Amino acid sequence: MEDVDLIMAEDCPLEHFIDPLSRLDIGRRILRQNRLSTERFGDAGGRTCHEAHFNRDEPCEGCLFQNVVDGGRAERWYLADRDEDGKPPSYYEISLIPVVDEDGKVTAVQEVIRDATATVAVEQHLIQLSENLGHQTHKLRKDLAELHKAQAALIQTEKLASLGKLAAGLTHEIHTPLGTLVANLDVLRYEINGMKAELTGQDGVSERLQRMEELLELHDMATSRIQTIIRSLREFAHLDRAVMETVDLHEGIESALNLLTYEIKQRIEIERHYGKIPPVQCRPDAMNQVFMNLLQNAVQAIPDMGRIRIATRLEGDGQIVLEFEDDGKGIPADRLEQIFDPGFTSKPRGVGSGLGLAIAHQTITGHGGTIDVRSKPGEGTRFTLVLPLVQEPV
């Protein structure tokens, strides 16, 4: 703004200013105007500012003229002047400076009008850019979150693929010598039984034969354990690929529960909340193994008395949701991110191979679905499976 003291002076030289400048009486009528004001608005002597400058019968909206007269303080405001022909409005910065006498009474008002259309256009453009930047930032954050999610899924897939290759090699290398070991154990047991019949009654022989039988039982348990692990690895590596069939998922869940009857006994209550779901096309053996793994984990998470809740439902978007929830000991938050990693287990040493949930994850995602876990230590764990109604061949 120009020098306010100069503008407020009674004898202000109006031609000193580089913007249209008019002196108004306290009734808004123009007393004097500089050359730029005359060139811009014409000779406006005796007319009100709103008539001469903006062709209006009434004071402009938002006008602060009366505030200046009453308060004796300078004011600045912006006016959008719209033409009737529908063109974009012109914007003006209007500065009003009081002219006071020796007693401090406002006797006139100096009005400086500056064309601010370009400035406002730049400001509006900056505002639009800021809004666009905000939208783009939000979109980028959303895309980044999706990228992190996809990256995590890719890492999981890579882990599973790597373990699948490892499993294929391990099962091939171990299966043949294990078969030989199992066959030799059968032969050895046959020979020991024959020796037992021939040597019965001789001093010390019975005790040694009994010891050998106990060792054979330990070998049986060990080889059985190895065979179980190999079956898990073969399933994980898709060495025993099963065909797609249309099955009732409820039947698969019940089959798994039947196999766990001994472990459940009377200590765990099974709550069934089965919804009306249609048969699903899947690999039944693999899907049943998922149910077995989840239910066995739930059973092992309950040390004493407890409850397992199983719920199924059909969502409106054509997806089947299955929930397996227990009220066991729960899983610490820092372990949830690893829960589907191959080899990870929260069970005691020697209990579980650490492949159960990894296989479950691979099976469900391989069927085009998702598996999610929510857990709180001391309250329990819930696994949520979502499967599409229409399956692609796995």
Short mmCIF file of C-alpha atoms in Angstrom, two decimals:
data_model
loop_
_atom_site.label_atom_id
_atom_site.label_comp_id
_atom_site.label_asym_id
_atom_site.label_seq_id
_atom_site.Cartn_x
_atom_site.Cartn_y
_atom_site.Cartn_z
CA MET A 1 0.00 0.00 0.00
CA GLU A 2 1.16 3.59 -0.65
CA ASP A 3 2.33 5.76 2.24
CA VAL A 4 -0.75 5.88 4.49
CA ASP A 5 0.26 9.17 6.12
CA LEU A 6 0.45 10.79 2.69
CA ILE A 7 -2.92 9.42 1.59
CA MET A 8 -4.56 10.58 4.82
CA ALA A 9 -3.36 14.17 4.35
CA GLU A 10 -5.94 16.80 3.38
CA ASP A 11 -3.75 18.11 0.57
CA CYS A 12 -2.75 14.67 -0.74
CA PRO A 13 -1.44 14.99 -4.35
CA LEU A 14 -3.57 12.29 -6.02
CA GLU A 15 -1.39 12.14 -9.15
CA HIS A 16 1.43 10.76 -6.99
CA PHE A 17 -0.14 7.26 -7.02
CA ILE A 18 0.21 4.55 -9.66
CA ASP A 19 -3.29 3.12 -9.06
CA PRO A 20 -6.74 4.65 -9.57
CA LEU A 21 -7.33 6.88 -6.52
CA SER A 22 -10.45 8.82 -5.57
CA ARG A 23 -11.33 11.03 -2.62
CA LEU A 24 -14.85 10.41 -1.30
CA ASP A 25 -16.94 12.37 1.13
CA ILE A 26 -18.49 10.52 4.04
CA GLY A 27 -21.58 9.92 1.91
CA ARG A 28 -19.54 7.88 -0.62
CA ARG A 29 -19.61 10.62 -3.30
CA ILE A 30 -16.46 11.23 -5.32
CA LEU A 31 -14.85 14.62 -4.67
CA ARG A 32 -11.62 14.21 -6.61
CA GLN A 33 -9.91 11.51 -8.68
CA ASN A 34 -6.49 11.10 -10.25
CA ARG A 35 -5.79 10.65 -13.93
CA LEU A 36 -5.66 6.86 -13.73
CA SER A 37 -9.08 6.78 -12.09
CA THR A 38 -10.50 9.04 -14.82
CA GLU A 39 -8.98 6.88 -17.56
CA ARG A 40 -10.32 3.70 -15.96
CA PHE A 41 -13.77 4.83 -14.82
CA GLY A 42 -14.38 8.17 -16.58
CA ASP A 43 -15.18 11.52 -14.96
CA ALA A 44 -17.03 10.45 -11.81
CA GLY A 45 -17.29 13.72 -9.92
CA GLY A 46 -20.39 13.86 -7.72
CA ARG A 47 -21.33 10.22 -8.24
CA THR A 48 -21.06 7.53 -5.59
CA CYS A 49 -18.18 5.10 -5.79
CA HIS A 50 -20.39 2.08 -6.43
CA GLU A 51 -22.18 3.91 -9.26
CA ALA A 52 -19.07 5.29 -10.92
CA HIS A 53 -16.74 2.35 -10.49
CA PHE A 54 -19.00 -0.70 -10.66
CA ASN A 55 -22.27 0.57 -12.14
CA ARG A 56 -24.33 -0.40 -9.09
CA ASP A 57 -27.28 1.30 -7.48
CA GLU A 58 -26.44 0.05 -3.98
CA PRO A 59 -23.14 -0.22 -2.08
CA CYS A 60 -21.11 -3.26 -3.06
CA GLU A 61 -21.47 -6.44 -1.02
CA GLY A 62 -18.94 -6.59 1.76
CA CYS A 63 -18.14 -2.87 1.54
CA LEU A 64 -16.20 -1.59 4.57
CA PHE A 65 -16.64 2.13 3.84
CA GLN A 66 -18.86 2.78 6.86
CA ASN A 67 -16.40 0.99 9.14
CA VAL A 68 -13.71 3.45 8.05
CA VAL A 69 -15.96 6.46 8.65
CA ASP A 70 -17.12 5.24 12.05
CA GLY A 71 -13.84 3.81 13.34
CA GLY A 72 -11.29 6.03 11.68
CA ARG A 73 -9.19 3.02 10.69
CA ALA A 74 -8.01 1.97 7.24
CA GLU A 75 -9.62 -1.15 5.74
CA ARG A 76 -8.90 -3.40 2.78
CA TRP A 77 -11.27 -5.83 1.08
CA TYR A 78 -11.75 -7.71 -2.17
CA LEU A 79 -14.65 -7.38 -4.58
CA ALA A 80 -15.69 -9.83 -7.30
CA ASP A 81 -17.32 -7.82 -10.09
CA ARG A 82 -19.35 -10.08 -12.36
CA ASP A 83 -20.48 -9.05 -15.82
CA GLU A 84 -23.92 -9.95 -17.05
CA ASP A 85 -22.55 -11.63 -20.17
CA GLY A 86 -21.35 -14.64 -18.17
CA LYS A 87 -17.65 -13.89 -18.41
CA PRO A 88 -15.40 -14.79 -15.47
CA PRO A 89 -15.54 -12.12 -12.75
CA SER A 90 -12.91 -9.42 -12.32
CA TYR A 91 -11.42 -9.07 -8.86
CA TYR A 92 -10.44 -5.78 -7.22
CA GLU A 93 -8.46 -4.99 -4.12
CA ILE A 94 -10.06 -1.91 -2.56
CA SER A 95 -8.17 0.04 0.10
CA LEU A 96 -10.07 2.67 2.11
CA ILE A 97 -8.02 5.19 4.11
CA PRO A 98 -9.66 7.82 6.34
CA VAL A 99 -8.79 11.53 5.98
CA VAL A 100 -9.01 13.25 9.36
CA ASP A 101 -9.00 16.88 10.50
CA GLU A 102 -7.06 18.40 13.37
CA ASP A 103 -9.60 17.05 15.84
CA GLY A 104 -9.24 13.49 14.49
CA LYS A 105 -12.65 13.53 12.84
CA VAL A 106 -13.02 11.67 9.55
CA THR A 107 -13.85 14.22 6.85
CA ALA A 108 -13.23 12.13 3.77
CA VAL A 109 -12.03 8.71 2.58
CA GLN A 110 -9.33 7.96 0.03
CA GLU A 111 -10.19 4.94 -2.14
CA VAL A 112 -7.45 3.05 -3.97
CA ILE A 113 -8.63 0.45 -6.49
CA ARG A 114 -6.25 -2.16 -7.81
CA ASP A 115 -7.07 -4.82 -10.37
CA ALA A 116 -6.37 -8.10 -8.53
CA THR A 117 -7.82 -10.45 -11.14
CA ALA A 118 -4.42 -11.91 -12.05
CA THR A 119 -3.41 -12.20 -8.40
CA VAL A 120 -6.67 -13.93 -7.45
CA ALA A 121 -6.36 -16.23 -10.46
CA VAL A 122 -2.89 -17.24 -9.31
CA GLU A 123 -4.16 -17.76 -5.76
CA GLN A 124 -7.07 -19.87 -6.99
CA HIS A 125 -4.71 -21.84 -9.18
CA LEU A 126 -2.43 -22.41 -6.20
CA ILE A 127 -5.43 -23.50 -4.11
CA GLN A 128 -6.47 -25.91 -6.86
CA LEU A 129 -2.93 -27.20 -7.12
CA SER A 130 -2.84 -27.65 -3.35
CA GLU A 131 -6.13 -29.56 -3.42
CA ASN A 132 -4.93 -31.70 -6.31
CA LEU A 133 -1.68 -32.30 -4.48
CA GLY A 134 -3.66 -33.32 -1.40
CA HIS A 135 -5.72 -35.78 -3.48
CA GLN A 136 -2.61 -37.13 -5.16
CA THR A 137 -0.85 -37.45 -1.82
CA HIS A 138 -3.83 -39.37 -0.43
CA LYS A 139 -3.86 -41.59 -3.51
CA LEU A 140 -0.11 -42.14 -3.29
CA ARG A 141 -0.42 -43.10 0.37
CA LYS A 142 -3.20 -45.50 -0.50
CA ASP A 143 -1.21 -46.91 -3.41
CA LEU A 144 1.86 -47.20 -1.16
CA ALA A 145 -0.17 -49.12 1.42
CA GLU A 146 -1.42 -51.43 -1.34
CA LEU A 147 2.14 -51.80 -2.60
CA HIS A 148 3.37 -52.76 0.86
CA LYS A 149 0.51 -55.25 1.10
CA ALA A 150 1.34 -56.68 -2.32
CA GLN A 151 5.02 -56.76 -1.41
CA ALA A 152 4.24 -58.69 1.77
CA ALA A 153 2.10 -61.11 -0.24
CA LEU A 154 4.89 -61.50 -2.79
CA ILE A 155 7.44 -62.17 -0.07
CA GLN A 156 5.07 -64.77 1.39
CA THR A 157 4.63 -66.33 -2.05
CA GLU A 158 8.38 -66.38 -2.64
CA LYS A 159 8.93 -68.04 0.73
CA LEU A 160 6.36 -70.67 -0.08
CA ALA A 161 7.72 -71.23 -3.57
CA SER A 162 11.24 -71.64 -2.22
CA LEU A 163 10.09 -74.06 0.43
CA GLY A 164 8.09 -75.93 -2.18
CA LYS A 165 11.23 -76.52 -4.22
CA LEU A 166 13.10 -77.53 -1.08
CA ALA A 167 10.28 -79.87 -0.09
CA ALA A 168 10.32 -81.54 -3.49
CA GLY A 169 14.03 -82.23 -3.18
CA LEU A 170 13.83 -83.38 0.42
CA THR A 171 10.95 -85.77 -0.13
CA HIS A 172 12.69 -87.29 -3.14
CA GLU A 173 15.94 -87.73 -1.23
CA ILE A 174 14.39 -89.01 1.99
CA HIS A 175 11.51 -91.11 0.67
CA THR A 176 13.61 -93.95 -0.81
CA PRO A 177 15.97 -94.58 2.15
CA LEU A 178 13.03 -94.23 4.51
CA GLY A 179 11.16 -96.92 2.60
CA THR A 180 14.19 -99.18 2.92
CA LEU A 181 14.38 -98.45 6.66
CA VAL A 182 10.70 -99.26 7.20
CA ALA A 183 11.01 -102.49 5.21
CA ASN A 184 14.12 -103.52 7.14
CA LEU A 185 12.36 -102.86 10.44
CA ASP A 186 9.63 -105.26 9.40
CA VAL A 187 12.24 -107.88 8.48
CA LEU A 188 14.09 -107.28 11.76
CA ARG A 189 10.89 -107.67 13.76
CA TYR A 190 10.18 -110.95 11.96
CA GLU A 191 13.68 -112.24 12.72
CA ILE A 192 13.46 -111.21 16.39
CA ASN A 193 10.13 -112.98 16.77
CA GLY A 194 11.73 -116.12 15.30
CA MET A 195 14.72 -115.86 17.66
CA LYS A 196 12.37 -115.32 20.56
CA ALA A 197 10.57 -118.57 19.80
CA GLU A 198 13.83 -120.50 19.51
CA LEU A 199 15.61 -119.02 22.54
CA THR A 200 12.77 -118.76 25.01
CA GLY A 201 13.86 -120.09 28.42
CA GLN A 202 17.56 -119.42 28.09
CA ASP A 203 19.08 -117.27 30.80
CA GLY A 204 19.11 -113.54 30.06
CA VAL A 205 17.79 -113.94 26.54
CA SER A 206 14.19 -112.90 27.29
CA GLU A 207 15.30 -109.63 28.85
CA ARG A 208 17.51 -108.79 25.88
CA LEU A 209 14.76 -109.66 23.41
CA GLN A 210 12.34 -107.46 25.36
CA ARG A 211 14.83 -104.60 25.17
CA MET A 212 15.18 -105.09 21.43
CA GLU A 213 11.39 -104.96 21.03
CA GLU A 214 11.29 -101.69 22.95
CA LEU A 215 13.96 -100.26 20.67
CA LEU A 216 11.92 -101.39 17.66
CA GLU A 217 8.90 -99.52 19.00
CA LEU A 218 11.00 -96.37 19.34
CA HIS A 219 12.18 -96.83 15.76
CA ASP A 220 8.56 -97.27 14.65
CA MET A 221 7.59 -94.01 16.33
CA ALA A 222 10.54 -92.19 14.74
CA THR A 223 9.87 -93.49 11.24
CA SER A 224 6.16 -92.73 11.62
CA ARG A 225 7.07 -89.17 12.58
CA ILE A 226 9.33 -88.84 9.53
CA GLN A 227 6.57 -90.19 7.29
CA THR A 228 4.14 -87.62 8.69
CA ILE A 229 6.58 -84.80 7.96
CA ILE A 230 7.18 -86.11 4.45
CA ARG A 231 3.43 -86.24 3.79
CA SER A 232 3.22 -82.60 4.85
CA LEU A 233 6.13 -81.71 2.60
CA ARG A 234 4.66 -83.65 -0.33
CA GLU A 235 1.35 -81.87 0.12
CA PHE A 236 3.12 -78.54 0.37
CA ALA A 237 5.15 -79.19 -2.77
CA HIS A 238 2.06 -80.44 -4.67
CA LEU A 239 3.68 -83.80 -5.29
CA ASP A 240 0.32 -85.50 -4.75
CA ARG A 241 -1.82 -83.02 -6.69
CA ALA A 242 -5.49 -83.80 -6.27
CA VAL A 243 -8.25 -83.03 -8.76
CA MET A 244 -10.82 -80.32 -8.21
CA GLU A 245 -14.13 -81.60 -6.87
CA THR A 246 -17.39 -80.05 -5.75
CA VAL A 247 -17.68 -80.69 -2.02
CA ASP A 248 -19.63 -79.74 1.08
CA LEU A 249 -17.24 -77.80 3.31
CA HIS A 250 -19.29 -78.68 6.39
CA GLU A 251 -18.57 -82.36 5.78
CA GLY A 252 -14.85 -81.62 5.63
CA ILE A 253 -15.00 -79.73 8.92
CA GLU A 254 -16.92 -82.55 10.58
CA SER A 255 -14.40 -85.10 9.30
CA ALA A 256 -11.58 -83.14 10.91
CA LEU A 257 -13.53 -82.91 14.17
CA ASN A 258 -14.08 -86.67 14.12
CA LEU A 259 -10.35 -87.27 13.79
CA LEU A 260 -9.75 -84.99 16.77
CA THR A 261 -12.36 -86.61 19.00
CA TYR A 262 -9.73 -88.14 21.28
CA GLU A 263 -7.98 -84.78 21.80
CA ILE A 264 -11.23 -82.89 22.30
CA LYS A 265 -12.83 -85.44 24.63
CA GLN A 266 -15.04 -83.79 27.23
CA ARG A 267 -12.87 -80.76 27.89
CA ILE A 268 -13.63 -78.64 24.82
CA GLU A 269 -17.07 -77.48 23.74
CA ILE A 270 -17.60 -77.22 19.98
CA GLU A 271 -20.01 -74.47 18.92
CA ARG A 272 -21.31 -74.84 15.37
CA HIS A 273 -22.86 -71.85 13.63
CA TYR A 274 -23.23 -73.24 10.16
CA GLY A 275 -24.86 -70.99 7.60
CA LYS A 276 -26.52 -72.04 4.38
CA ILE A 277 -23.58 -72.30 1.99
CA PRO A 278 -23.50 -74.04 -1.39
CA PRO A 279 -20.99 -76.76 -2.32
CA VAL A 280 -17.60 -75.43 -3.37
CA GLN A 281 -15.20 -76.60 -6.05
CA CYS A 282 -11.82 -77.27 -4.44
CA ARG A 283 -9.14 -79.85 -3.76
CA PRO A 284 -10.92 -81.70 -0.93
CA ASP A 285 -7.83 -83.38 0.56
CA ALA A 286 -5.96 -80.08 0.75
CA MET A 287 -8.99 -78.22 2.13
CA ASN A 288 -9.61 -80.89 4.76
CA GLN A 289 -5.97 -80.59 5.79
CA VAL A 290 -6.53 -76.85 6.31
CA PHE A 291 -9.48 -77.59 8.60
CA MET A 292 -7.44 -80.19 10.46
CA ASN A 293 -4.50 -77.80 10.95
CA LEU A 294 -6.67 -74.95 12.21
CA LEU A 295 -8.70 -77.14 14.56
CA GLN A 296 -5.65 -78.93 15.89
CA ASN A 297 -4.01 -75.57 16.60
CA ALA A 298 -7.15 -74.47 18.43
CA VAL A 299 -7.21 -77.65 20.51
CA GLN A 300 -3.54 -77.31 21.43
CA ALA A 301 -4.06 -73.64 22.37
CA ILE A 302 -6.58 -74.64 25.06
CA PRO A 303 -4.69 -76.13 28.03
CA ASP A 304 -7.73 -77.14 30.09
CA MET A 305 -11.43 -76.54 29.56
CA GLY A 306 -12.41 -74.31 26.68
CA ARG A 307 -14.50 -73.59 23.63
CA ILE A 308 -14.02 -73.70 19.87
CA ARG A 309 -16.49 -71.77 17.73
CA ILE A 310 -16.93 -72.62 14.04
CA ALA A 311 -19.06 -70.35 11.86
CA THR A 312 -19.80 -70.33 8.14
CA ARG A 313 -21.81 -67.96 5.97
CA LEU A 314 -22.35 -66.84 2.40
CA GLU A 315 -21.65 -63.17 1.73
CA GLY A 316 -23.67 -61.15 -0.75
CA ASP A 317 -20.71 -60.74 -3.09
CA GLY A 318 -20.51 -64.47 -3.73
CA GLN A 319 -17.86 -65.31 -1.15
CA ILE A 320 -17.94 -67.97 1.53
CA VAL A 321 -16.60 -67.01 4.95
CA LEU A 322 -15.41 -69.59 7.49
CA GLU A 323 -14.34 -68.67 11.02
CA PHE A 324 -12.43 -70.85 13.48
CA GLU A 325 -12.22 -69.24 16.91
CA ASP A 326 -10.88 -70.54 20.22
CA ASP A 327 -10.68 -69.06 23.71
CA GLY A 328 -7.18 -70.38 24.31
CA LYS A 329 -3.97 -68.65 25.29
CA GLY A 330 -3.74 -66.46 22.17
CA ILE A 331 -0.73 -65.34 20.16
CA PRO A 332 1.53 -62.38 21.04
CA ALA A 333 1.26 -59.44 18.63
CA ASP A 334 4.94 -59.63 17.68
CA ARG A 335 4.44 -63.19 16.39
CA LEU A 336 1.30 -62.63 14.32
CA GLU A 337 3.27 -61.35 11.31
CA GLN A 338 5.24 -64.62 11.24
CA ILE A 339 2.31 -66.92 11.82
CA PHE A 340 2.14 -68.10 8.18
CA ASP A 341 5.91 -68.37 7.68
CA PRO A 342 7.09 -71.91 6.90
CA GLY A 343 8.83 -73.45 9.89
CA PHE A 344 7.45 -70.94 12.39
CA THR A 345 5.76 -72.46 15.43
CA SER A 346 4.82 -71.28 18.89
CA LYS A 347 4.49 -74.84 20.13
CA PRO A 348 7.00 -76.65 22.35
CA ARG A 349 9.97 -78.33 20.71
CA GLY A 350 8.97 -81.55 19.00
CA VAL A 351 5.29 -80.60 18.73
CA GLY A 352 4.37 -79.74 15.15
CA SER A 353 6.55 -79.19 12.10
CA GLY A 354 5.79 -75.48 11.70
CA LEU A 355 4.26 -76.16 8.28
CA GLY A 356 0.58 -76.42 9.19
CA LEU A 357 -0.38 -72.75 8.87
CA ALA A 358 1.98 -72.19 5.94
CA ILE A 359 0.24 -75.02 4.09
CA ALA A 360 -3.16 -73.60 5.09
CA HIS A 361 -2.14 -70.19 3.74
CA GLN A 362 -0.88 -71.66 0.49
CA THR A 363 -3.99 -73.81 0.03
CA ILE A 364 -6.48 -70.99 0.64
CA THR A 365 -4.64 -68.44 -1.52
CA GLY A 366 -4.18 -71.12 -4.16
CA HIS A 367 -7.97 -71.39 -4.29
CA GLY A 368 -8.24 -67.64 -4.84
CA GLY A 369 -9.14 -66.89 -1.22
CA THR A 370 -7.65 -65.20 1.81
CA ILE A 371 -6.85 -66.27 5.36
CA ASP A 372 -6.57 -63.77 8.19
CA VAL A 373 -5.77 -64.12 11.89
CA ARG A 374 -6.77 -62.02 14.89
CA SER A 375 -5.48 -62.87 18.33
CA LYS A 376 -5.08 -61.45 21.80
CA PRO A 377 -2.97 -63.10 24.49
CA GLY A 378 -5.17 -64.54 27.21
CA GLU A 379 -8.37 -64.20 25.16
CA GLY A 380 -7.96 -66.47 22.15
CA THR A 381 -7.47 -66.57 18.41
CA ARG A 382 -9.73 -66.34 15.37
CA PHE A 383 -8.85 -67.45 11.85
CA THR A 384 -11.07 -66.12 9.07
CA LEU A 385 -11.09 -67.83 5.68
CA VAL A 386 -12.71 -66.23 2.64
CA LEU A 387 -13.23 -68.36 -0.45
CA PRO A 388 -14.75 -67.33 -3.78
CA LEU A 389 -17.79 -69.32 -4.78
CA VAL A 390 -16.41 -69.83 -8.28
CA GLN A 391 -13.03 -71.55 -8.21
CA GLU A 392 -10.30 -71.72 -10.81
CA PRO A 393 -8.37 -74.97 -11.17
CA VAL A 394 -5.43 -75.07 -8.75
#
